[in-house]
Amino acid sequence: MTILQSYGAAEVVTGSCHLLQLQCGTNILIDCGMFQGLVEERNQNSFGFDPSDIDFLLITHGHLDHVGRIPKLVKEGFKGTIITHRSTMDLAEVVMLDSAHLMKESYKTQYRKAQRLGKEKEVKEPLYTESDVRAVFHRPILFATYDEEIDLENGIFVTFKNAGHILDSAIIQIIYEENGRKKTVVFSGDLGNDDDLVMPSPDIVKEADALFIESTYGDRNHKGAEESDLELKHVIQKTFLNEGNVLIPSFAIERTQEILCLLKQMYDKGELPACQIFLDSPMAIRATEIYKRYHEELSECCNEFLERDGTIFDFPYLHYSPRIQDSMKINNEDSRCIIIAGAGMCNGGRILQHFKHRLWNEKNALVFVGYQVQGTLGRKIVDGAKKINVYGEDIIVKANVHTINGFSAHADQNGLIEWMSKFTKLDKVFLIHGERDKQEIFQKEIEKRLDKKAHIVKFGEKINI
Ligand SMILES: [Zn+2]
């Protein structure tokens, strides 16, 4: 009997970690991500399995919630082989190092505070350090290519297919034989949209005995991309007319590159007023470099830019601000700036410095282009906070706050159902990577439109395949 157990992204959207134990004795882990937001403390818990029992770790893509606990996995005894795309490991390195750095800084701050109360022994050590991240790269790594069948062992074959979510993101198909019968298990990974500016559309998969599908937006449909583009354009034009500036808190991987492409498109069409655009995030700059390096995996639009201009993302208004001095210089700019800075949910990063300089001024605009998780500063502002606190200083929120939801890198309900409808053979359906209430809505929709029962996977639940 083959068994699947989810140790993350079960009834929540973060912490992706799924263990497939095959009857032949091979153990495969699919993703090993970080829990974020309200469930963050779960990262400190044990995995729920012994990392030294895992033979292979397959990684769908380089987002933190899919790779963030790999250093912990290695630290706690994982001795197996990692299989993923080369670019995914490049992105994962940036993401995991950033995560180690943030945890170190937060530990130092908490330790100092606790010292004043004589409680420093109660402060939890960071989950892992930068040297733990380096140890990940000492494990054997096998680089995958789309559509190439990898022979694992014991007659198990793995194929990575394009999920169209971020650079080289993958749908993973695992084929094996059990009791003389061929079986196919498919993990959707995070699925992208068909109309994404930077990524190609997700590949179609035809067969699965068991499909484990993400359900982040299983409950809703996004506004169209065109509508969102127009909204952003109007905010920029209106803000510049008032001699203000536009702040965009942005996620380093994918959303930043999409916004850059969109601004470049507006520039091409003569729809972007003369301005200065600052990409003020070292992590986003590094991710953008990785996107450039693997350009052949990006959309046609990106490759047309490259052919025409010799560069995908650059255009005359765009400046990169890698160093802190570059970032501080932006403060001297009076108006007509677009400042793209991390973190995407404003729970740290350079965006906070820009809040100090600009959030209190009604001429400016703050544009959210990604989901703001509960418990983050971004969510507080979206929910209408009139005053926030940044590094111990109160700041009133007078800038115009906008939320534009159409830039999601995840397929919406229609996208997910349409992707599922292309299967010619689909036996069992399991929902992962979604909040419970949203999954229940998605479950009903699947039954209504595809006449299929879908099961919502619980943490640690044993699923027989
Ligand atoms: Zn993702």
Coordinates of C-alpha atoms and ligand atoms in Angstrom, one line a residue:
M1 CA 0.0 0.0 0.0
T2 CA 1.3 3.5 -0.9
I3 CA 0.6 6.2 1.7
L4 CA 0.6 10.0 1.5
Q5 CA 0.7 12.2 4.5
S6 CA 0.8 16.0 4.5
Y7 CA 2.9 17.7 7.1
G8 CA 2.2 21.2 6.0
A9 CA -0.1 23.1 3.6
A10 CA -3.0 20.9 5.0
E11 CA -6.0 23.2 5.6
V12 CA -3.5 26.1 5.4
V13 CA -1.7 27.8 2.6
T14 CA 1.9 27.6 3.9
G15 CA 4.4 25.0 5.0
S16 CA 4.1 22.7 2.0
C17 CA 5.5 19.3 2.9
H18 CA 4.0 16.0 1.6
L19 CA 5.4 12.6 2.3
L20 CA 4.8 9.8 -0.1
Q21 CA 5.7 6.3 1.2
L22 CA 5.7 3.8 -1.5
Q23 CA 5.1 0.1 -0.9
C24 CA 8.5 -0.8 -2.3
G25 CA 10.1 1.1 0.6
T26 CA 11.1 4.3 -1.1
N27 CA 10.1 7.5 0.7
I28 CA 9.7 10.7 -1.3
L29 CA 9.1 14.2 0.2
I30 CA 7.5 16.8 -2.0
D31 CA 8.5 20.3 -0.9
C32 CA 9.6 21.3 2.6
G33 CA 8.3 24.9 3.1
M34 CA 8.0 27.4 5.9
F35 CA 4.8 28.1 7.8
Q36 CA 4.0 31.8 7.7
G37 CA 1.7 34.3 9.3
L38 CA -0.6 33.1 12.2
V39 CA 0.8 29.5 11.9
E40 CA 4.5 30.5 12.0
E41 CA 5.2 28.9 15.4
R42 CA 4.6 25.4 13.8
N43 CA 8.1 25.8 12.2
Q44 CA 9.6 25.0 15.6
N45 CA 7.7 21.7 15.9
S46 CA 9.2 18.4 14.8
F47 CA 8.4 17.4 11.2
G48 CA 6.1 14.5 12.2
F49 CA 8.5 12.0 10.4
D50 CA 12.2 11.1 10.6
P51 CA 14.1 13.2 8.0
S52 CA 16.8 10.4 7.8
D53 CA 14.1 8.1 6.4
I54 CA 13.6 10.3 3.3
D55 CA 15.3 9.1 0.1
F56 CA 14.3 11.9 -2.3
L57 CA 13.2 15.5 -1.9
L58 CA 11.4 16.8 -4.9
I59 CA 10.9 20.6 -5.0
T60 CA 8.1 22.2 -7.0
H61 CA 9.4 25.8 -6.9
G62 CA 11.5 28.3 -5.0
H63 CA 8.9 30.2 -2.9
L64 CA 9.6 30.3 0.9
D65 CA 6.5 28.3 1.7
H66 CA 7.8 25.4 -0.4
V67 CA 11.6 25.5 0.4
G68 CA 11.9 27.4 3.7
R69 CA 12.3 24.3 6.0
I70 CA 14.9 22.5 3.9
P71 CA 17.9 23.6 6.0
K72 CA 16.0 22.3 9.1
L73 CA 15.4 19.0 7.2
V74 CA 19.1 18.6 6.4
K75 CA 20.1 19.7 10.0
E76 CA 17.8 17.0 11.4
G77 CA 19.3 14.2 9.3
F78 CA 18.1 14.2 5.7
K79 CA 20.7 12.3 3.7
G80 CA 18.8 11.8 0.4
T81 CA 19.0 13.4 -3.0
I82 CA 17.3 16.6 -3.9
I83 CA 15.6 16.8 -7.4
T84 CA 14.5 20.1 -8.9
H85 CA 15.3 22.6 -11.6
R86 CA 18.7 24.4 -11.4
S87 CA 17.0 27.8 -11.3
T88 CA 14.8 26.6 -8.4
M89 CA 17.9 25.9 -6.4
D90 CA 19.2 29.4 -7.3
L91 CA 16.0 31.0 -6.2
A92 CA 15.8 28.8 -3.1
E93 CA 19.4 29.8 -2.1
V94 CA 18.4 33.5 -2.1
V95 CA 15.1 32.8 -0.3
M96 CA 16.7 30.5 2.4
L97 CA 19.6 32.9 3.0
D98 CA 17.2 35.8 3.4
S99 CA 15.2 33.8 5.8
A100 CA 18.2 32.8 7.9
H101 CA 19.3 36.5 8.0
L102 CA 15.8 37.7 9.1
M103 CA 15.6 35.0 11.8
K104 CA 19.1 36.0 13.1
E105 CA 18.1 39.7 13.3
S106 CA 14.8 38.9 15.0
Y107 CA 16.6 36.6 17.5
K108 CA 19.1 39.4 18.4
T109 CA 16.3 41.9 19.0
Q110 CA 14.3 39.5 21.1
Y111 CA 17.4 38.4 23.0
R112 CA 18.3 42.1 23.9
K113 CA 14.7 42.7 25.1
A114 CA 14.6 39.5 27.1
Q115 CA 18.0 40.3 28.7
R116 CA 16.4 43.4 30.3
L117 CA 13.9 41.1 32.0
G118 CA 16.5 38.4 32.8
K119 CA 14.6 36.0 30.5
E120 CA 17.1 35.6 27.7
K121 CA 17.1 31.8 28.2
E122 CA 13.5 31.7 27.1
V123 CA 14.3 33.1 23.7
K124 CA 14.1 30.4 21.0
E125 CA 17.2 30.0 18.8
P126 CA 16.7 30.7 15.1
L127 CA 15.4 27.7 13.1
Y128 CA 18.6 27.6 11.2
T129 CA 21.7 29.7 10.3
E130 CA 23.3 30.7 7.0
S131 CA 25.8 27.8 7.4
D132 CA 22.8 25.4 7.7
V133 CA 21.6 26.8 4.3
R134 CA 25.0 26.1 2.8
A135 CA 24.8 22.5 4.1
V136 CA 21.7 22.0 1.8
F137 CA 24.0 22.4 -1.2
H138 CA 26.3 19.6 0.0
R139 CA 23.5 17.1 -0.5
P140 CA 23.5 15.4 -3.9
I141 CA 21.3 17.5 -6.3
L142 CA 19.9 16.1 -9.5
F143 CA 18.7 18.8 -11.9
A144 CA 15.4 18.2 -13.6
T145 CA 14.3 19.4 -17.1
Y146 CA 10.7 19.7 -18.1
D147 CA 9.1 16.6 -19.6
E148 CA 12.3 14.4 -19.0
E149 CA 11.4 11.2 -17.2
I150 CA 13.8 10.6 -14.3
D151 CA 14.3 7.0 -13.2
L152 CA 14.5 7.1 -9.4
E153 CA 14.8 3.5 -8.2
N154 CA 12.6 0.5 -7.8
G155 CA 10.8 1.3 -11.0
I156 CA 9.7 4.8 -9.9
F157 CA 9.7 7.5 -12.6
V158 CA 9.3 11.2 -11.9
T159 CA 8.5 13.9 -14.5
F160 CA 8.5 17.7 -13.9
K161 CA 5.9 19.7 -16.0
N162 CA 5.5 23.4 -16.2
A163 CA 3.2 24.9 -13.6
G164 CA 3.4 28.5 -15.0
H165 CA 3.5 29.9 -11.5
I166 CA 7.0 31.3 -11.1
L167 CA 10.3 30.7 -12.9
D168 CA 10.6 26.9 -13.5
S169 CA 7.8 26.0 -11.2
A170 CA 6.7 22.4 -11.6
I171 CA 3.8 20.1 -11.5
I172 CA 5.3 16.8 -10.4
Q173 CA 4.1 13.4 -11.8
I174 CA 5.2 10.2 -10.1
I175 CA 4.7 6.9 -11.8
Y176 CA 5.3 3.5 -10.1
E177 CA 4.1 -0.1 -10.2
E178 CA 2.2 -1.6 -7.3
N179 CA 0.9 -5.2 -7.3
G180 CA 1.6 -5.4 -11.1
R181 CA -0.4 -2.3 -11.8
K182 CA 0.9 1.1 -13.0
K183 CA -0.1 4.0 -10.8
T184 CA 0.2 7.7 -11.4
V185 CA 0.3 10.4 -8.6
V186 CA 0.3 14.1 -9.6
F187 CA 1.1 17.0 -7.4
S188 CA 0.0 20.3 -9.0
G189 CA 2.4 22.5 -7.0
D190 CA 1.2 26.1 -7.2
L191 CA -0.5 26.6 -10.5
G192 CA -0.2 29.8 -12.5
N193 CA -2.6 31.8 -14.7
D194 CA -3.1 31.5 -18.4
D195 CA -2.7 35.3 -18.9
D196 CA 0.5 35.8 -16.9
L197 CA 2.8 38.4 -18.4
V198 CA 6.1 36.7 -17.3
M199 CA 5.3 33.0 -17.2
P200 CA 4.0 30.6 -19.9
S201 CA 0.6 28.9 -19.3
P202 CA 0.6 25.7 -17.1
D203 CA 1.1 22.4 -18.9
I204 CA -1.9 20.1 -19.3
V205 CA -1.7 16.7 -17.5
K206 CA -3.9 13.9 -18.8
E207 CA -3.8 11.1 -16.2
A208 CA -3.8 10.6 -12.5
D209 CA -4.9 7.9 -10.1
A210 CA -4.5 10.5 -7.4
L211 CA -4.2 14.2 -7.9
F212 CA -3.1 16.5 -5.0
I213 CA -4.1 20.0 -6.1
E214 CA -3.5 23.4 -4.6
S215 CA -6.6 25.4 -3.6
T216 CA -5.4 28.8 -2.6
Y217 CA -8.0 30.6 -4.6
G218 CA -10.4 27.7 -5.0
D219 CA -13.2 29.9 -3.6
R220 CA -13.1 32.8 -6.0
N221 CA -12.2 34.3 -9.4
H222 CA -9.7 37.1 -9.9
K223 CA -10.5 40.3 -11.6
G224 CA -9.2 40.2 -15.2
A225 CA -5.5 41.1 -15.8
E226 CA -6.6 44.0 -18.1
E227 CA -8.8 45.5 -15.4
S228 CA -5.9 45.4 -12.8
D229 CA -3.5 46.9 -15.3
L230 CA -5.9 49.8 -15.9
E231 CA -6.3 50.3 -12.2
L232 CA -2.6 50.5 -11.6
K233 CA -2.2 52.9 -14.5
H234 CA -4.9 55.2 -13.1
V235 CA -3.4 55.3 -9.6
I236 CA 0.0 56.3 -11.1
Q237 CA -1.4 59.0 -13.3
K238 CA -3.6 60.5 -10.6
T239 CA -0.8 60.4 -8.0
F240 CA 1.6 62.1 -10.4
L241 CA -0.9 64.8 -11.2
N242 CA -0.9 65.6 -7.5
E243 CA 2.9 65.7 -7.5
G244 CA 3.0 62.6 -5.3
N245 CA 4.8 59.2 -5.3
V246 CA 3.6 55.6 -5.5
L247 CA 4.8 53.0 -3.1
I248 CA 4.4 49.3 -4.0
P249 CA 5.3 46.7 -1.4
S250 CA 6.3 43.8 -3.5
F251 CA 7.2 40.1 -3.2
A252 CA 10.7 39.5 -4.5
I253 CA 10.0 36.5 -6.7
E254 CA 7.5 36.8 -9.6
R255 CA 5.3 39.8 -8.5
T256 CA 8.2 42.2 -8.8
Q257 CA 9.1 40.9 -12.2
E258 CA 5.5 41.1 -13.3
I259 CA 5.1 44.7 -12.2
L260 CA 8.4 45.6 -13.9
C261 CA 7.1 44.1 -17.2
L262 CA 3.8 45.8 -16.8
L263 CA 5.4 49.2 -16.2
K264 CA 7.7 48.6 -19.2
Q265 CA 4.6 47.8 -21.4
M266 CA 3.0 51.1 -20.2
Y267 CA 6.2 52.9 -21.1
D268 CA 6.2 51.4 -24.6
K269 CA 2.7 52.5 -25.2
G270 CA 3.4 56.0 -24.0
E271 CA 1.0 55.5 -21.1
L272 CA 3.5 56.0 -18.3
P273 CA 4.2 59.7 -17.4
A274 CA 7.9 60.6 -17.1
C275 CA 9.1 59.3 -13.7
Q276 CA 11.7 57.5 -11.8
I277 CA 11.1 53.9 -10.8
F278 CA 13.3 52.4 -8.0
L279 CA 13.6 48.7 -7.4
D280 CA 14.6 49.0 -3.8
S281 CA 15.1 45.5 -2.6
P282 CA 18.3 43.5 -2.7
M283 CA 16.4 40.2 -2.7
A284 CA 14.1 41.3 -5.6
I285 CA 17.2 42.5 -7.6
R286 CA 18.8 39.1 -7.1
A287 CA 15.7 37.3 -8.1
T288 CA 15.4 39.5 -11.2
E289 CA 19.0 38.5 -12.1
I290 CA 18.0 34.8 -11.9
Y291 CA 15.0 35.4 -14.1
K292 CA 17.2 37.1 -16.7
R293 CA 19.7 34.2 -16.5
Y294 CA 16.9 31.6 -17.3
H295 CA 15.0 33.8 -19.8
E296 CA 14.3 31.0 -22.2
E297 CA 11.8 29.6 -19.6
L298 CA 9.8 32.9 -19.5
S299 CA 6.8 34.0 -21.5
E300 CA 6.9 35.1 -25.2
C301 CA 6.4 38.7 -24.1
C302 CA 9.6 38.6 -22.0
N303 CA 11.6 37.0 -24.8
E304 CA 10.3 39.6 -27.3
F305 CA 11.5 42.4 -24.9
L306 CA 14.9 40.6 -24.8
E307 CA 15.1 40.4 -28.6
R308 CA 14.1 43.9 -29.2
D309 CA 15.9 45.7 -26.3
G310 CA 18.7 43.3 -25.4
T311 CA 17.1 43.2 -21.9
I312 CA 13.8 41.9 -20.5
F313 CA 13.0 44.2 -17.6
D314 CA 15.1 47.4 -18.1
F315 CA 13.9 50.6 -19.6
P316 CA 15.0 54.2 -19.1
Y317 CA 13.0 55.1 -16.0
L318 CA 14.1 52.0 -14.0
H319 CA 16.8 52.2 -11.4
Y320 CA 18.1 49.5 -9.1
S321 CA 18.9 50.3 -5.5
P322 CA 21.0 47.4 -4.1
R323 CA 22.9 49.3 -1.4
I324 CA 21.4 51.0 1.6
Q325 CA 23.0 54.3 0.5
D326 CA 21.0 54.0 -2.8
S327 CA 17.9 53.4 -0.9
M328 CA 18.4 56.4 1.4
K329 CA 19.0 58.7 -1.7
I330 CA 15.4 58.0 -2.8
N331 CA 14.3 60.0 0.3
N332 CA 15.6 63.2 -1.5
E333 CA 13.2 62.7 -4.4
D334 CA 10.2 65.0 -4.2
S335 CA 7.6 63.6 -6.6
R336 CA 6.9 61.3 -9.5
C337 CA 8.6 58.2 -8.1
I338 CA 7.4 54.7 -8.1
I339 CA 9.2 52.9 -5.2
I340 CA 9.0 49.1 -5.3
A341 CA 10.3 47.7 -2.1
G342 CA 10.0 44.6 0.1
A343 CA 8.7 43.0 2.1
G344 CA 5.5 42.3 0.3
M345 CA 3.4 42.1 3.5
C346 CA 5.4 45.0 5.1
N347 CA 6.5 42.8 8.0
G348 CA 10.1 44.2 7.6
G349 CA 12.4 45.4 4.8
R350 CA 13.0 48.7 3.2
I351 CA 9.4 49.5 2.6
L352 CA 9.2 50.5 6.3
Q353 CA 11.7 53.4 5.8
H354 CA 9.6 54.6 2.9
F355 CA 6.5 54.5 5.1
K356 CA 8.3 56.9 7.5
H357 CA 9.0 59.3 4.7
R358 CA 5.8 59.1 2.7
L359 CA 2.9 57.4 4.4
W360 CA 1.8 60.5 6.3
N361 CA 1.5 62.6 3.2
E362 CA -1.9 62.5 1.4
K363 CA -0.3 63.3 -2.0
N364 CA 1.2 59.8 -2.1
A365 CA -0.3 56.4 -2.9
L366 CA 0.3 53.0 -1.4
V367 CA -0.6 50.1 -3.7
F368 CA -0.9 46.5 -2.5
V369 CA -0.4 44.0 -5.3
G370 CA -0.4 40.8 -3.3
Y371 CA -2.4 39.0 -0.6
Q372 CA -1.8 40.4 2.9
V373 CA -1.8 37.6 5.5
Q374 CA -3.6 38.1 8.9
G375 CA -1.2 39.4 11.5
T376 CA 1.0 41.4 9.2
L377 CA 1.4 45.2 9.0
G378 CA 0.2 45.2 5.4
R379 CA -3.1 43.6 6.5
K380 CA -3.5 46.2 9.2
I381 CA -3.3 49.0 6.7
V382 CA -5.5 47.2 4.2
D383 CA -8.1 46.8 7.0
G384 CA -8.1 50.6 7.5
A385 CA -5.6 51.4 10.2
K386 CA -5.3 55.2 10.6
K387 CA -2.0 55.0 12.5
I388 CA 0.8 52.5 12.4
N389 CA 4.0 52.0 14.4
V390 CA 7.3 51.6 12.6
Y391 CA 10.4 50.9 14.8
G392 CA 8.7 52.5 17.8
E393 CA 7.5 55.6 16.0
D394 CA 3.9 56.4 15.3
I395 CA 3.0 57.3 11.7
I396 CA -0.4 58.4 10.5
V397 CA -1.7 56.8 7.3
K398 CA -2.8 59.6 5.0
A399 CA -1.5 58.3 1.7
N400 CA -4.2 56.8 -0.6
V401 CA -4.3 53.1 0.0
H402 CA -5.2 50.8 -3.0
T403 CA -5.5 47.0 -3.2
I404 CA -5.2 45.5 -6.7
N405 CA -5.9 41.8 -6.6
G406 CA -5.6 40.8 -10.2
F407 CA -1.8 40.2 -10.1
S408 CA -2.0 36.9 -8.4
A409 CA 0.5 34.2 -9.5
H410 CA -2.1 31.5 -8.6
A411 CA -4.9 30.2 -10.8
D412 CA -8.3 31.2 -9.6
Q413 CA -11.4 28.9 -9.2
N414 CA -12.1 28.9 -13.0
G415 CA -8.5 28.3 -13.8
L416 CA -8.1 25.4 -11.4
I417 CA -11.3 23.7 -12.6
E418 CA -10.5 24.2 -16.3
W419 CA -7.0 22.7 -15.7
M420 CA -8.6 19.7 -14.0
S421 CA -11.2 19.3 -16.7
K422 CA -8.4 18.5 -19.2
F423 CA -7.6 15.2 -17.5
T424 CA -8.9 12.2 -19.5
K425 CA -8.4 9.9 -16.5
L426 CA -8.8 11.3 -13.0
D427 CA -9.5 8.9 -10.2
K428 CA -9.1 10.5 -6.7
V429 CA -8.8 14.2 -6.0
F430 CA -7.2 15.6 -2.8
L431 CA -7.2 19.3 -1.9
I432 CA -4.0 20.7 -0.3
H433 CA -2.5 24.3 0.0
G434 CA -5.7 26.2 0.9
E435 CA -7.6 27.5 3.9
R436 CA -10.3 25.1 5.1
D437 CA -13.3 27.4 4.4
K438 CA -12.1 28.2 0.9
Q439 CA -11.4 24.5 0.3
E440 CA -15.0 23.6 1.2
I441 CA -16.3 26.0 -1.4
F442 CA -13.8 24.6 -4.0
Q443 CA -14.9 21.1 -3.0
K444 CA -18.5 21.9 -3.8
E445 CA -17.6 23.5 -7.1
I446 CA -15.6 20.5 -8.2
E447 CA -18.5 18.3 -7.5
K448 CA -20.9 20.6 -9.3
R449 CA -18.8 21.2 -12.4
L450 CA -16.7 18.0 -12.7
D451 CA -19.0 15.5 -10.9
K452 CA -16.1 14.5 -8.7
K453 CA -15.6 14.0 -5.0
A454 CA -12.6 15.8 -3.6
H455 CA -11.1 15.1 -0.2
I456 CA -9.6 17.9 2.0
V457 CA -6.3 16.6 3.4
K458 CA -5.8 17.0 7.1
F459 CA -2.4 17.4 8.8
G460 CA -0.7 14.0 9.2
E461 CA -3.8 12.1 7.9
K462 CA -2.9 8.7 6.3
I463 CA -4.2 8.6 2.8
N464 CA -4.1 5.3 0.9
I465 CA -3.5 5.7 -2.7
Ligands
ZN1 ZN 4.3 29.6 -4.8

